[in-house]
């Protein structure tokens, strides 16, 4: 049993944007806009807090069920952020990656995502992974499809499929598993986020709505993580 320092990889379910806006009698999209600003601050705070990998849930495979206005507004917001933040992220040493199924996204968004990944691939100060049209079950299903193709092509035998080979087919194959998963807004669910990867993660469910989540709140949670002990199933 050992005491933990700073979590190397933190994953965040950024929840509560809608309620934050509703509490102010404003449209939900205003909450998403405020949430985007918070994300920027949290990204900036990571290197100083010792976090090497940050993974955030921006849009789930289930979020398409929201109103057409909200979905279109969120897609526009992602596009605007990709355009306005690209240079800053590159210069700040952030390596940006996207996980999720891209094929359903607008071609212009897919292009901006690929460009940002290419442009920041050499960076090492922080690894930022953004989940868009992401669902843990969908990711495992897509990974299994790729794995089955390799088996059919004779590149892999069924006996070689283990809990070490399968994750090589996941969207997150280059990332370590998250040490800590944070969900804001008081909901205590994982909602299909990093299902495979979070098998041994610590969880923190906090009441703060995402647009109110400051770097100080973040630092406080990381401090709590430091006093937890993780045994990974060992006694
Ligand atoms: C969940 O709150 C939040 C989302 C579905 C969108 C998250 C998007 C951002 C923070 C925008 C910035 C992101 C990027 C990548 C630029 P909710 O709408 O479910 O809130 P509610 O539970 O109060 O309704």
GROMACS .gro file of C-alpha atoms and ligand atoms in nm:
model
  259
    1UNK     CA    1   0.000   0.000   0.000
    2UNK     CA    2   0.163   0.319  -0.108
    3UNK     CA    3   0.063   0.682  -0.087
    4UNK     CA    4   0.002   0.852  -0.419
    5UNK     CA    5   0.147   1.179  -0.535
    6UNK     CA    6  -0.008   1.372  -0.819
    7UNK     CA    7  -0.217   1.170  -1.061
    8UNK     CA    8  -0.036   1.140  -1.392
    9UNK     CA    9  -0.354   1.109  -1.595
   10UNK     CA   10  -0.675   1.288  -1.496
   11UNK     CA   11  -1.000   1.241  -1.688
   12UNK     CA   12  -1.291   1.480  -1.644
   13UNK     CA   13  -1.663   1.451  -1.719
   14UNK     CA   14  -1.742   1.821  -1.758
   15UNK     CA   15  -2.106   1.819  -1.645
   16UNK     CA   16  -2.349   2.091  -1.543
   17UNK     CA   17  -2.316   2.352  -1.818
   18UNK     CA   18  -2.689   2.342  -1.891
   19UNK     CA   19  -2.792   2.385  -1.528
   20UNK     CA   20  -2.540   2.665  -1.479
   21UNK     CA   21  -2.706   2.858  -1.764
   22UNK     CA   22  -3.060   2.769  -1.654
   23UNK     CA   23  -2.986   2.900  -1.302
   24UNK     CA   24  -2.913   3.233  -1.467
   25UNK     CA   25  -3.219   3.220  -1.693
   26UNK     CA   26  -2.991   3.197  -1.998
   27UNK     CA   27  -2.981   2.954  -2.292
   28UNK     CA   28  -2.793   2.627  -2.237
   29UNK     CA   29  -2.536   2.721  -2.500
   30UNK     CA   30  -2.419   3.004  -2.281
   31UNK     CA   31  -2.328   2.741  -2.022
   32UNK     CA   32  -2.128   2.549  -2.282
   33UNK     CA   33  -1.947   2.870  -2.374
   34UNK     CA   34  -1.858   2.931  -2.010
   35UNK     CA   35  -1.753   2.566  -1.987
   36UNK     CA   36  -1.515   2.614  -2.278
   37UNK     CA   37  -1.349   2.903  -2.098
   38UNK     CA   38  -1.306   2.688  -1.786
   39UNK     CA   39  -1.152   2.411  -1.989
   40UNK     CA   40  -0.892   2.653  -2.117
   41UNK     CA   41  -0.800   2.753  -1.758
   42UNK     CA   42  -0.783   2.392  -1.641
   43UNK     CA   43  -0.559   2.299  -1.937
   44UNK     CA   44  -0.330   2.591  -1.853
   45UNK     CA   45  -0.314   2.481  -1.487
   46UNK     CA   46  -0.216   2.117  -1.557
   47UNK     CA   47   0.162   2.147  -1.605
   48UNK     CA   48   0.195   2.353  -1.285
   49UNK     CA   49  -0.007   2.093  -1.095
   50UNK     CA   50   0.205   1.805  -1.223
   51UNK     CA   51  -0.066   1.652  -1.444
   52UNK     CA   52   0.084   1.499  -1.762
   53UNK     CA   53  -0.235   1.372  -1.928
   54UNK     CA   54  -0.577   1.538  -1.925
   55UNK     CA   55  -0.871   1.371  -2.097
   56UNK     CA   56  -1.206   1.550  -2.118
   57UNK     CA   57  -1.552   1.435  -2.224
   58UNK     CA   58  -1.683   1.701  -2.463
   59UNK     CA   59  -1.958   1.515  -2.651
   60UNK     CA   60  -2.090   1.163  -2.601
   61UNK     CA   61  -2.245   0.921  -2.850
   62UNK     CA   62  -2.569   0.982  -2.657
   63UNK     CA   63  -2.551   1.364  -2.684
   64UNK     CA   64  -2.694   1.352  -3.039
   65UNK     CA   65  -3.033   1.303  -2.868
   66UNK     CA   66  -3.027   1.665  -2.751
   67UNK     CA   67  -3.218   1.930  -2.946
   68UNK     CA   68  -3.090   2.010  -3.292
   69UNK     CA   69  -3.018   2.366  -3.174
   70UNK     CA   70  -2.799   2.248  -2.886
   71UNK     CA   71  -2.612   1.990  -3.098
   72UNK     CA   72  -2.549   2.244  -3.377
   73UNK     CA   73  -2.442   2.503  -3.118
   74UNK     CA   74  -2.197   2.262  -2.957
   75UNK     CA   75  -2.047   2.164  -3.294
   76UNK     CA   76  -2.004   2.531  -3.379
   77UNK     CA   77  -1.841   2.593  -3.042
   78UNK     CA   78  -1.595   2.305  -3.098
   79UNK     CA   79  -1.511   2.445  -3.441
   80UNK     CA   80  -1.456   2.796  -3.301
   81UNK     CA   81  -1.235   2.663  -3.022
   82UNK     CA   82  -1.027   2.452  -3.261
   83UNK     CA   83  -0.971   2.758  -3.477
   84UNK     CA   84  -0.904   3.008  -3.201
   85UNK     CA   85  -0.698   2.785  -2.967
   86UNK     CA   86  -0.480   2.595  -3.216
   87UNK     CA   87  -0.188   2.838  -3.215
   88UNK     CA   88  -0.195   2.884  -2.836
   89UNK     CA   89  -0.206   2.511  -2.770
   90UNK     CA   90   0.082   2.449  -3.008
   91UNK     CA   91   0.294   2.723  -2.850
   92UNK     CA   92   0.209   2.609  -2.496
   93UNK     CA   93   0.357   2.265  -2.568
   94UNK     CA   94   0.025   2.080  -2.558
   95UNK     CA   95  -0.010   1.760  -2.762
   96UNK     CA   96  -0.378   1.736  -2.861
   97UNK     CA   97  -0.553   1.411  -2.952
   98UNK     CA   98  -0.916   1.323  -3.014
   99UNK     CA   99  -1.096   1.003  -2.923
  100UNK     CA  100  -1.438   0.890  -3.040
  101UNK     CA  101  -1.591   0.803  -3.375
  102UNK     CA  102  -1.518   1.092  -3.611
  103UNK     CA  103  -1.710   0.975  -3.914
  104UNK     CA  104  -2.038   1.129  -3.797
  105UNK     CA  105  -1.880   1.471  -3.744
  106UNK     CA  106  -1.890   1.749  -4.004
  107UNK     CA  107  -1.599   1.720  -4.253
  108UNK     CA  108  -1.471   2.067  -4.160
  109UNK     CA  109  -1.453   1.965  -3.794
  110UNK     CA  110  -1.279   1.638  -3.883
  111UNK     CA  111  -1.024   1.835  -4.085
  112UNK     CA  112  -0.955   2.083  -3.803
  113UNK     CA  113  -0.915   1.794  -3.558
  114UNK     CA  114  -0.664   1.614  -3.782
  115UNK     CA  115  -0.473   1.938  -3.843
  116UNK     CA  116  -0.449   2.017  -3.472
  117UNK     CA  117  -0.329   1.664  -3.395
  118UNK     CA  118  -0.061   1.687  -3.665
  119UNK     CA  119   0.043   2.036  -3.562
  120UNK     CA  120   0.087   1.947  -3.194
  121UNK     CA  121   0.210   1.586  -3.226
  122UNK     CA  122   0.567   1.679  -3.127
  123UNK     CA  123   0.461   1.853  -2.803
  124UNK     CA  124   0.533   1.698  -2.463
  125UNK     CA  125   0.437   1.950  -2.193
  126UNK     CA  126   0.079   1.821  -2.160
  127UNK     CA  127  -0.119   1.551  -2.338
  128UNK     CA  128  -0.472   1.678  -2.389
  129UNK     CA  129  -0.725   1.426  -2.518
  130UNK     CA  130  -1.071   1.546  -2.617
  131UNK     CA  131  -1.352   1.293  -2.645
  132UNK     CA  132  -1.600   1.392  -2.916
  133UNK     CA  133  -1.874   1.154  -3.030
  134UNK     CA  134  -1.720   0.919  -2.778
  135UNK     CA  135  -1.884   0.630  -2.594
  136UNK     CA  136  -1.694   0.360  -2.406
  137UNK     CA  137  -1.912   0.079  -2.542
  138UNK     CA  138  -1.888   0.216  -2.895
  139UNK     CA  139  -1.509   0.237  -2.858
  140UNK     CA  140  -1.487  -0.127  -2.744
  141UNK     CA  141  -1.716  -0.234  -3.031
  142UNK     CA  142  -1.503  -0.045  -3.288
  143UNK     CA  143  -1.186  -0.189  -3.136
  144UNK     CA  144  -1.331  -0.540  -3.154
  145UNK     CA  145  -1.416  -0.488  -3.520
  146UNK     CA  146  -1.056  -0.392  -3.597
  147UNK     CA  147  -0.925  -0.680  -3.391
  148UNK     CA  148  -1.158  -0.926  -3.571
  149UNK     CA  149  -1.028  -0.799  -3.905
  150UNK     CA  150  -0.671  -0.870  -3.792
  151UNK     CA  151  -0.774  -1.220  -3.684
  152UNK     CA  152  -0.950  -1.278  -4.018
  153UNK     CA  153  -0.636  -1.156  -4.199
  154UNK     CA  154  -0.422  -1.400  -3.999
  155UNK     CA  155  -0.226  -1.122  -3.823
  156UNK     CA  156  -0.343  -1.234  -3.478
  157UNK     CA  157  -0.467  -1.568  -3.346
  158UNK     CA  158  -0.768  -1.587  -3.108
  159UNK     CA  159  -0.531  -1.728  -2.842
  160UNK     CA  160  -0.329  -1.408  -2.855
  161UNK     CA  161  -0.628  -1.195  -2.748
  162UNK     CA  162  -0.571  -1.092  -2.387
  163UNK     CA  163  -0.638  -0.789  -2.169
  164UNK     CA  164  -0.305  -0.659  -2.300
  165UNK     CA  165  -0.371  -0.702  -2.672
  166UNK     CA  166  -0.728  -0.570  -2.679
  167UNK     CA  167  -0.648  -0.217  -2.548
  168UNK     CA  168  -0.402  -0.174  -2.836
  169UNK     CA  169  -0.710  -0.143  -3.056
  170UNK     CA  170  -0.882   0.120  -2.840
  171UNK     CA  171  -0.881   0.490  -2.936
  172UNK     CA  172  -0.669   0.550  -2.625
  173UNK     CA  173  -0.396   0.299  -2.719
  174UNK     CA  174  -0.115   0.553  -2.674
  175UNK     CA  175  -0.239   0.679  -2.334
  176UNK     CA  176  -0.183   0.541  -1.985
  177UNK     CA  177  -0.503   0.451  -1.796
  178UNK     CA  178  -0.651   0.741  -1.598
  179UNK     CA  179  -0.546   0.752  -1.234
  180UNK     CA  180  -0.832   0.979  -1.140
  181UNK     CA  181  -1.173   1.044  -1.298
  182UNK     CA  182  -1.357   1.359  -1.189
  183UNK     CA  183  -1.724   1.426  -1.259
  184UNK     CA  184  -1.871   1.765  -1.182
  185UNK     CA  185  -2.231   1.874  -1.106
  186UNK     CA  186  -2.320   1.622  -0.836
  187UNK     CA  187  -2.406   1.327  -1.062
  188UNK     CA  188  -2.243   1.001  -0.953
  189UNK     CA  189  -2.238   0.808  -1.283
  190UNK     CA  190  -1.967   0.729  -1.535
  191UNK     CA  191  -2.200   0.763  -1.835
  192UNK     CA  192  -2.006   0.543  -2.077
  193UNK     CA  193  -1.673   0.729  -2.028
  194UNK     CA  194  -1.346   0.531  -2.054
  195UNK     CA  195  -1.515   0.208  -1.944
  196UNK     CA  196  -1.220  -0.021  -2.009
  197UNK     CA  197  -0.952   0.227  -1.908
  198UNK     CA  198  -1.100   0.329  -1.571
  199UNK     CA  199  -1.110  -0.023  -1.423
  200UNK     CA  200  -0.874   0.083  -1.141
  201UNK     CA  201  -0.920   0.461  -1.145
  202UNK     CA  202  -1.009   0.661  -0.839
  203UNK     CA  203  -1.330   0.861  -0.872
  204UNK     CA  204  -1.418   1.207  -0.744
  205UNK     CA  205  -1.776   1.327  -0.778
  206UNK     CA  206  -1.799   1.695  -0.694
  207UNK     CA  207  -2.108   1.917  -0.668
  208UNK     CA  208  -1.949   2.211  -0.852
  209UNK     CA  209  -2.104   2.278  -1.194
  210UNK     CA  210  -1.840   2.267  -1.468
  211UNK     CA  211  -1.846   2.643  -1.547
  212UNK     CA  212  -1.768   2.707  -1.178
  213UNK     CA  213  -1.478   2.458  -1.169
  214UNK     CA  214  -1.170   2.673  -1.107
  215UNK     CA  215  -0.803   2.572  -1.111
  216UNK     CA  216  -0.823   2.605  -0.729
  217UNK     CA  217  -1.105   2.347  -0.716
  218UNK     CA  218  -0.891   2.126  -0.936
  219UNK     CA  219  -0.585   2.166  -0.712
  220UNK     CA  220  -0.794   2.081  -0.404
  221UNK     CA  221  -0.919   1.755  -0.564
  222UNK     CA  222  -0.565   1.660  -0.667
  223UNK     CA  223  -0.456   1.718  -0.308
  224UNK     CA  224  -0.723   1.474  -0.187
  225UNK     CA  225  -0.600   1.216  -0.437
  226UNK     CA  226  -0.256   1.245  -0.282
  227UNK     CA  227  -0.384   1.102   0.045
  228UNK     CA  228  -0.565   0.804  -0.107
  229UNK     CA  229  -0.407   0.462  -0.137
  230UNK     CA  230  -0.449   0.247  -0.447
  231UNK     CA  231  -0.397  -0.127  -0.427
  232UNK     CA  232  -0.504  -0.241  -0.775
  233UNK     CA  233  -0.671  -0.548  -0.625
  234UNK     CA  234  -0.378  -0.643  -0.402
  235UNK     CA  235  -0.423  -0.679  -0.027
  236LIG     C1  236  -2.229   1.858  -2.010
  236LIG     O1  237  -2.312   1.953  -1.944
  236LIG     C2  238  -2.143   1.924  -2.106
  236LIG     C3  239  -2.139   1.897  -2.241
  236LIG     C4  240  -2.224   1.794  -2.304
  236LIG     C5  241  -2.053   1.974  -2.331
  236LIG     C6  242  -1.913   2.002  -2.283
  236LIG     C7  243  -1.853   2.105  -2.368
  236LIG     C8  244  -1.773   2.205  -2.327
  236LIG     C9  245  -1.725   2.219  -2.187
  236LIG    C10  246  -1.734   2.306  -2.429
  236LIG    C11  247  -1.588   2.315  -2.458
  236LIG    C12  248  -1.529   2.195  -2.515
  236LIG    C13  249  -1.431   2.197  -2.609
  236LIG    C14  250  -1.366   2.070  -2.646
  236LIG    C15  251  -1.386   2.319  -2.676
  236LIG     P1  252  -2.470   1.939  -1.959
  236LIG     O2  253  -2.514   2.012  -2.079
  236LIG     O3  254  -2.507   1.793  -1.959
  236LIG     O4  255  -2.522   2.008  -1.830
  236LIG     P2  256  -2.657   1.970  -1.749
  236LIG     O5  257  -2.637   1.832  -1.695
  236LIG     O6  258  -2.663   2.074  -1.644
  236LIG     O7  259  -2.770   1.980  -1.848
   0.00000   0.00000   0.00000
